Amino acid sequence: MTAGTEIFAYAPKRPNILVRFLNSSFVAILVVAAAIVAIWYVGAVALNATAQNFADERAGVTRDWPDFVKATWSQDKPRLPAPHQVAEEVYNTTFLVPPTAKRSLVYHGWITLSSTLVGFVIGTLLGIGLAILIVHVPSLDRSLMPWIVSSQTIPILAIAPMVIVVLAAVGVVGLLPKAVISTYLSFFPVTVGMVKGLRSPEPMHLDLMRTYNASRWQTFWKLRWPSALPFLFVSMKVAVAAALVGAIVGEMPTGAVAGLGARLLTGSYYGQTIQIWAALFAAALMAAVLVGIVGLVGRLVFRHMGARPA
Amino acid sequence: MSRPSWQALLALVAVVAAVALPLADGRSTIFLVDDGLAGFLVVWTVGLAAIFAVWPAGREASIEALFIGAHAGAAYIYLFLPRFAAAAPAWTFGQRPADGSGPVGFGTFLADTAGFWGLFLAVWLLAWLLVTRLSLLRAGGRLGSLLLRILVPALFGIWLLFLWEVVTRALGVPPVLLPPPSAIGARIAASLPTLWADFRQTFLKAVIAGFAIGSGAGFLFALLVDRIPFLKRGLLPIGNLVSALPIIGIAPIMVMWFGFDWPSKAAVVAIMTFFPMLVNTLAGLDAADRIQRDLMRTYAASHGQTLFKLRLPAALPFIFNGLKINTTLALIGAIVAEFFGTPIVGMGFRISTEVGRMSIDMVWAEIAVAALAGSVFYGVMALIERACTFWHPSFRT
């Protein structure tokens, strides 16, 4: 035996593919998600049992327990609908209904999505602009920054009804009032993140730009902006989620007739729990997709800038 | 030689305009110079402050003069507002001008009150210059710099309120759109008992209970998850996803489950605050350096000892970050949950009903209370954080 193979023998054994697969986070996520669904089914039985007993007593039906469990999972207006009921409702209102119908989730989702996107774009641009100002004008840093922070202590979601009523009084109706709320929610993370990002170049790099006799604009465009981009995409992920919440809440309290928020509200008025959960799932899906898209765009931009995939 | 300050030059021009043009020339005519001693004093303090401020334009130049000039002018404008309303030409906000006897057009309105706006512009420019120069100031001593750190944003805020007050009152913005701050203040003073009852219902009951339950559960669950690597790998991505979701949508469901009173709101708050706390605590528990953990191992420290002596202290900045995020989330969650059904008390209830009755000043009063409560809640958390993590680099200046 040579010395080389001896050393090789000390290297840790690579586990086989099955073990590696079972240890991967994909499996872990799947197991946790399955556990959540299982808990949900049990919870549905527990929460709907009282109503089911009551209904059975009135109808004079006696059930054995598998039948009883099945019944609690298929109530018309359950306290907690079972996952498959929600999935069915989402499927029915997405694919079996034309997208222009009032019952279609696509229709309501699109209305929410459009104001989310408008608010998100305006908010992001506003946030970037404010951050550039704050970084370049020293007096604004001291006077404006504390007010940007404290502007977020005003619970805009809580005053969404007032914003919408007031804007309606001026004649602004439809998409824009909701977009205003989304803007207000999404500009803040972008401002804070971009201020941090535009300040992230090291003093040495800034000094280098000075030795090149670079103008303010050149320093900004060639040094500050590229080094702020990672911060921008992280805060844009937060901002797009916040914009969606803003749009949904903007639809809730004003008697809006369309949008996911309006679906939630009408569902709660008429006790249509399945409808509420379906709208919630649509919103959750939309949030996940939006955040995913922002992340993807970020990845593409970084690759274009020459970052190596981690 | 520094350049002259353009704000001061412009302010000087504006002062001249304020003297030459009538303050208001509608139902009656008022010139600044006609206003006796007060007008005389204002012209000289504002004018002299502007002159002193032109040169030199560097830091700590003529700050005292600017301070006196800007605030004397502001006081004069504020006291002049009622007379302005009586003397200014009739102009109705947001309505098209009618011919002849009716309200005048906006352009005419501005032209006939040019002196007033000139003075306003001059005072505002001086205030801007004041804030700029104060923010460039480097105070000696710890107390001085602390005072300066409070003074600059405070001045900025006061001047923002002043702008709001003058514009809404001078232009006659209908209170339904935007009431002036003074009206909101009067409303707060007049309805303190209602505000207190709403505050107690929403904040002291729902927010505090929900915040404690949600953050506490998130923290304990994080400790549990931390012990089981499998759960950590599976739950962390889900937790991250859930904290981006519009959780506020579960409010109607919680109202169905827990009834109209505060427990349903506390439930919404608890769920909203759970995930940020979980994610932040988990991130914090990983914050201790590998080398530090190795040291604990060489001491043969148990899991509990490592947790309490090393990893939890190292996690504190992250935990407090989660708590601070949760303070605002909790307030929003409790208020929005009240839109879906509540007993006839509570901040969210008051906001939605008063909007329906078009008494926007009451809504603004509730907003002021909510903003104050939110800021104090956040401030208390920040203070506790400072006391607990005094060792952290960000506090060791």
Short mmCIF file of C-alpha atoms in Angstrom, two decimals, chain A residues 12-295:
data_model
loop_
_atom_site.label_atom_id
_atom_site.label_comp_id
_atom_site.label_asym_id
_atom_site.label_seq_id
_atom_site.Cartn_x
_atom_site.Cartn_y
_atom_site.Cartn_z
CA PRO A 12 -15.17 10.93 4.77
CA LYS A 13 -17.30 8.53 2.82
CA ARG A 14 -19.74 10.24 0.48
CA PRO A 15 -23.24 9.11 1.45
CA ASN A 16 -25.21 7.38 -1.27
CA ILE A 17 -27.76 9.23 -3.34
CA LEU A 18 -30.82 8.07 -1.38
CA VAL A 19 -29.42 9.31 1.93
CA ARG A 20 -28.46 12.60 0.36
CA PHE A 21 -31.95 12.98 -1.13
CA LEU A 22 -33.59 12.25 2.21
CA ASN A 23 -31.37 14.80 3.92
CA SER A 24 -32.07 17.51 1.35
CA SER A 25 -34.13 20.49 2.36
CA PHE A 26 -36.65 19.71 -0.38
CA VAL A 27 -37.74 16.58 1.46
CA ALA A 28 -37.72 18.46 4.75
CA ILE A 29 -40.00 21.15 3.36
CA LEU A 30 -42.27 18.52 1.87
CA VAL A 31 -42.54 16.66 5.18
CA VAL A 32 -43.26 19.84 7.13
CA ALA A 33 -45.86 20.89 4.57
CA ALA A 34 -47.48 17.45 4.74
CA ALA A 35 -47.54 17.71 8.52
CA ILE A 36 -49.26 21.10 8.28
CA VAL A 37 -51.90 19.67 5.94
CA ALA A 38 -52.46 16.72 8.30
CA ILE A 39 -52.87 19.04 11.28
CA TRP A 40 -55.26 21.08 9.19
CA TYR A 41 -57.45 18.03 8.46
CA VAL A 42 -57.55 17.13 12.15
CA GLY A 43 -58.32 20.74 13.02
CA ALA A 44 -61.15 20.77 10.50
CA VAL A 45 -62.73 17.76 12.23
CA ALA A 46 -62.33 19.35 15.65
CA LEU A 47 -63.69 22.76 14.68
CA ASN A 48 -66.58 21.50 12.58
CA ALA A 49 -67.66 18.70 14.94
CA THR A 50 -70.05 20.82 17.00
CA ALA A 51 -71.90 22.13 13.99
CA GLN A 52 -72.03 18.65 12.47
CA ASN A 53 -73.45 17.12 15.67
CA PHE A 54 -76.04 19.85 15.82
CA ALA A 55 -77.07 19.36 12.20
CA ASP A 56 -77.20 15.57 12.60
CA GLU A 57 -79.37 15.85 15.69
CA ARG A 58 -81.85 18.06 13.91
CA ALA A 59 -81.92 15.77 10.89
CA GLY A 60 -82.15 12.71 13.11
CA VAL A 61 -79.12 11.07 11.52
CA THR A 62 -76.66 8.94 13.40
CA ARG A 63 -73.26 8.33 11.84
CA ASP A 64 -70.39 6.03 12.61
CA TRP A 65 -67.14 7.88 13.01
CA PRO A 66 -65.53 7.48 9.55
CA ASP A 67 -68.73 8.82 8.07
CA PHE A 68 -68.78 11.61 10.64
CA VAL A 69 -65.24 12.65 9.79
CA LYS A 70 -66.10 12.65 6.12
CA ALA A 71 -69.13 14.80 6.85
CA THR A 72 -67.08 17.40 8.74
CA TRP A 73 -64.82 17.66 5.69
CA SER A 74 -67.65 18.39 3.30
CA GLN A 75 -69.83 20.94 5.06
CA ASP A 76 -71.31 23.78 3.10
CA LYS A 77 -70.21 26.61 5.40
CA PRO A 78 -67.62 25.04 7.70
CA ARG A 79 -65.79 26.89 10.46
CA LEU A 80 -62.59 25.55 8.98
CA PRO A 81 -62.85 24.09 5.48
CA ALA A 82 -60.71 21.06 4.71
CA PRO A 83 -57.78 21.63 2.33
CA HIS A 84 -59.40 19.72 -0.51
CA GLN A 85 -62.51 21.91 -0.28
CA VAL A 86 -60.36 25.01 -0.63
CA ALA A 87 -58.40 23.49 -3.50
CA GLU A 88 -61.66 22.57 -5.22
CA GLU A 89 -63.00 26.10 -4.82
CA VAL A 90 -59.78 27.61 -6.16
CA TYR A 91 -59.87 25.22 -9.12
CA ASN A 92 -63.55 25.82 -9.83
CA THR A 93 -63.35 29.60 -9.71
CA THR A 94 -60.11 29.73 -11.66
CA PHE A 95 -60.55 27.29 -14.50
CA LEU A 96 -64.25 26.45 -14.75
CA VAL A 97 -65.44 30.05 -14.85
CA PRO A 98 -64.65 32.50 -17.68
CA PRO A 99 -62.05 35.03 -16.53
CA THR A 100 -64.43 37.94 -16.98
CA ALA A 101 -67.14 36.54 -14.71
CA LYS A 102 -67.76 38.07 -11.30
CA ARG A 103 -67.11 34.71 -9.64
CA SER A 104 -63.77 34.19 -11.28
CA LEU A 105 -60.69 34.36 -9.08
CA VAL A 106 -58.67 35.38 -12.13
CA TYR A 107 -60.88 38.44 -12.52
CA HIS A 108 -60.52 39.48 -8.88
CA GLY A 109 -56.86 38.55 -8.79
CA TRP A 110 -56.11 40.67 -11.84
CA ILE A 111 -57.77 43.72 -10.27
CA THR A 112 -55.68 43.32 -7.14
CA LEU A 113 -52.54 42.57 -9.13
CA SER A 114 -52.86 45.65 -11.32
CA SER A 115 -53.06 48.08 -8.42
CA THR A 116 -50.30 46.18 -6.63
CA LEU A 117 -47.99 46.56 -9.61
CA VAL A 118 -48.77 50.24 -10.15
CA GLY A 119 -48.18 50.98 -6.47
CA PHE A 120 -45.04 48.87 -6.38
CA VAL A 121 -43.48 50.56 -9.40
CA ILE A 122 -44.27 54.07 -8.16
CA GLY A 123 -43.12 53.19 -4.65
CA THR A 124 -39.87 51.70 -5.85
CA LEU A 125 -39.06 54.71 -8.04
CA LEU A 126 -39.97 57.07 -5.20
CA GLY A 127 -37.84 55.08 -2.77
CA ILE A 128 -34.83 55.10 -5.10
CA GLY A 129 -35.22 58.84 -5.71
CA LEU A 130 -35.47 59.63 -2.01
CA ALA A 131 -32.45 57.46 -1.26
CA ILE A 132 -30.36 59.22 -3.91
CA LEU A 133 -31.37 62.59 -2.48
CA ILE A 134 -30.62 61.52 1.06
CA VAL A 135 -27.21 60.16 0.16
CA HIS A 136 -26.19 63.25 -1.82
CA VAL A 137 -27.74 66.09 0.21
CA PRO A 138 -26.41 66.04 3.76
CA SER A 139 -29.09 68.28 5.25
CA LEU A 140 -31.81 65.93 4.00
CA ASP A 141 -30.12 63.00 5.70
CA ARG A 142 -30.53 64.57 9.09
CA SER A 143 -33.90 66.22 8.61
CA LEU A 144 -35.76 63.84 6.31
CA MET A 145 -34.63 60.40 7.44
CA PRO A 146 -36.22 60.50 10.91
CA TRP A 147 -39.52 61.52 9.29
CA ILE A 148 -39.38 58.74 6.76
CA VAL A 149 -38.95 56.32 9.65
CA SER A 150 -41.76 57.84 11.67
CA SER A 151 -44.02 58.02 8.60
CA GLN A 152 -44.26 54.27 8.93
CA THR A 153 -45.66 54.50 12.45
CA ILE A 154 -48.84 55.83 10.87
CA PRO A 155 -50.72 52.61 10.31
CA ILE A 156 -51.63 53.31 6.68
CA LEU A 157 -53.53 50.05 6.45
CA ALA A 158 -55.68 51.24 9.31
CA ILE A 159 -56.52 54.48 7.57
CA ALA A 160 -56.97 52.90 4.17
CA PRO A 161 -60.73 53.55 4.27
CA MET A 162 -60.11 57.24 4.85
CA VAL A 163 -57.53 57.51 2.10
CA ILE A 164 -59.93 55.93 -0.34
CA VAL A 165 -62.92 58.03 0.72
CA VAL A 166 -60.88 61.23 0.62
CA LEU A 167 -59.42 60.47 -2.79
CA ALA A 168 -62.88 59.57 -4.05
CA ALA A 169 -64.07 62.99 -2.86
CA VAL A 170 -61.43 64.62 -5.06
CA GLY A 171 -62.51 62.48 -7.96
CA VAL A 172 -59.78 59.85 -7.88
CA VAL A 173 -61.47 56.48 -8.03
CA GLY A 174 -60.73 53.00 -9.23
CA LEU A 175 -57.19 51.75 -9.41
CA LEU A 176 -55.27 54.75 -8.13
CA PRO A 177 -56.42 55.04 -4.49
CA LYS A 178 -55.39 51.45 -3.83
CA ALA A 179 -52.14 52.07 -5.65
CA VAL A 180 -51.50 55.04 -3.33
CA ILE A 181 -51.70 52.74 -0.32
CA SER A 182 -49.40 50.22 -2.02
CA THR A 183 -46.98 53.02 -2.84
CA TYR A 184 -46.92 54.25 0.73
CA LEU A 185 -46.16 50.77 2.00
CA SER A 186 -43.54 49.90 -0.59
CA PHE A 187 -41.45 53.06 -0.75
CA PHE A 188 -40.14 52.69 2.79
CA PRO A 189 -38.20 49.42 2.53
CA VAL A 190 -36.74 50.57 -0.78
CA THR A 191 -35.61 53.91 0.66
CA VAL A 192 -33.98 52.34 3.70
CA GLY A 193 -32.35 49.58 1.68
CA MET A 194 -31.08 51.92 -1.01
CA VAL A 195 -29.65 54.43 1.47
CA LYS A 196 -27.73 51.54 2.98
CA GLY A 197 -26.77 50.25 -0.46
CA LEU A 198 -25.63 53.58 -1.91
CA ARG A 199 -23.45 54.00 1.17
CA SER A 200 -22.07 50.49 0.93
CA PRO A 201 -18.98 51.23 -1.25
CA GLU A 202 -15.86 51.19 0.86
CA PRO A 203 -14.08 54.50 1.48
CA MET A 204 -11.14 53.09 -0.47
CA HIS A 205 -13.29 52.67 -3.59
CA LEU A 206 -14.66 56.17 -3.22
CA ASP A 207 -11.11 57.49 -2.85
CA LEU A 208 -10.14 55.63 -6.00
CA MET A 209 -12.95 57.38 -7.88
CA ARG A 210 -11.59 60.67 -6.59
CA THR A 211 -8.10 59.91 -7.78
CA TYR A 212 -9.66 59.26 -11.20
CA ASN A 213 -11.18 62.75 -10.95
CA ALA A 214 -14.59 61.13 -11.46
CA SER A 215 -17.55 63.46 -11.34
CA ARG A 216 -20.39 62.93 -8.87
CA TRP A 217 -22.47 61.44 -11.64
CA GLN A 218 -19.70 59.04 -12.67
CA THR A 219 -19.13 57.98 -9.07
CA PHE A 220 -22.83 57.37 -8.75
CA TRP A 221 -23.31 55.46 -11.97
CA LYS A 222 -20.11 53.40 -11.92
CA LEU A 223 -19.65 52.74 -8.23
CA ARG A 224 -22.59 53.55 -5.97
CA TRP A 225 -25.39 52.23 -8.17
CA PRO A 226 -23.87 48.81 -8.94
CA SER A 227 -22.93 48.24 -5.33
CA ALA A 228 -26.45 49.19 -4.22
CA LEU A 229 -28.19 46.70 -6.51
CA PRO A 230 -28.09 43.70 -4.15
CA PHE A 231 -29.71 45.87 -1.47
CA LEU A 232 -32.26 47.08 -4.00
CA PHE A 233 -33.44 43.60 -4.89
CA VAL A 234 -33.68 42.47 -1.28
CA SER A 235 -35.79 45.48 -0.40
CA MET A 236 -37.87 45.13 -3.56
CA LYS A 237 -38.87 41.65 -2.41
CA VAL A 238 -40.16 43.13 0.84
CA ALA A 239 -41.77 46.00 -1.04
CA VAL A 240 -43.72 43.86 -3.49
CA ALA A 241 -45.16 41.77 -0.68
CA ALA A 242 -46.10 44.94 1.21
CA ALA A 243 -47.67 46.41 -1.92
CA LEU A 244 -49.89 43.36 -2.28
CA VAL A 245 -51.03 43.63 1.33
CA GLY A 246 -51.76 47.31 0.73
CA ALA A 247 -53.86 46.59 -2.33
CA ILE A 248 -55.86 43.88 -0.57
CA VAL A 249 -56.55 45.97 2.49
CA GLY A 250 -57.40 48.90 0.25
CA GLU A 251 -60.16 46.82 -1.25
CA MET A 252 -61.59 45.62 2.02
CA PRO A 253 -63.30 48.37 3.93
CA THR A 254 -64.73 50.55 1.22
CA GLY A 255 -67.41 48.33 -0.14
CA ALA A 256 -65.24 47.67 -3.18
CA VAL A 257 -66.98 45.27 -5.50
CA ALA A 258 -63.97 43.59 -7.01
CA GLY A 259 -60.57 42.34 -6.00
CA LEU A 260 -59.30 39.71 -3.59
CA GLY A 261 -59.94 41.99 -0.62
CA ALA A 262 -63.54 42.43 -1.69
CA ARG A 263 -63.81 38.62 -1.98
CA LEU A 264 -62.62 38.33 1.62
CA LEU A 265 -65.11 40.93 2.77
CA THR A 266 -68.15 39.51 0.99
CA GLY A 267 -67.13 36.06 2.18
CA SER A 268 -67.11 37.26 5.77
CA TYR A 269 -70.48 38.99 5.36
CA TYR A 270 -72.22 35.89 4.05
CA GLY A 271 -70.28 33.32 6.06
CA GLN A 272 -68.77 31.81 2.90
CA THR A 273 -65.69 30.45 4.60
CA ILE A 274 -64.57 28.41 1.61
CA GLN A 275 -64.61 31.57 -0.49
CA ILE A 276 -62.48 33.40 2.12
CA TRP A 277 -59.90 30.64 2.19
CA ALA A 278 -59.81 30.43 -1.58
CA ALA A 279 -59.17 34.18 -1.81
CA LEU A 280 -56.48 33.87 0.87
CA PHE A 281 -54.79 31.13 -1.09
CA ALA A 282 -54.94 33.10 -4.29
CA ALA A 283 -53.34 36.03 -2.47
CA ALA A 284 -50.66 33.82 -0.96
CA LEU A 285 -49.88 32.31 -4.34
CA MET A 286 -49.69 35.74 -5.91
CA ALA A 287 -47.33 36.97 -3.18
CA ALA A 288 -45.08 33.96 -3.62
CA VAL A 289 -45.00 34.37 -7.40
CA LEU A 290 -44.31 38.12 -7.21
CA VAL A 291 -41.49 37.68 -4.71
CA GLY A 292 -40.14 34.85 -6.84
CA ILE A 293 -40.17 37.00 -9.98
CA VAL A 294 -38.33 39.83 -8.25
CA GLY A 295 -35.75 37.34 -7.01
#
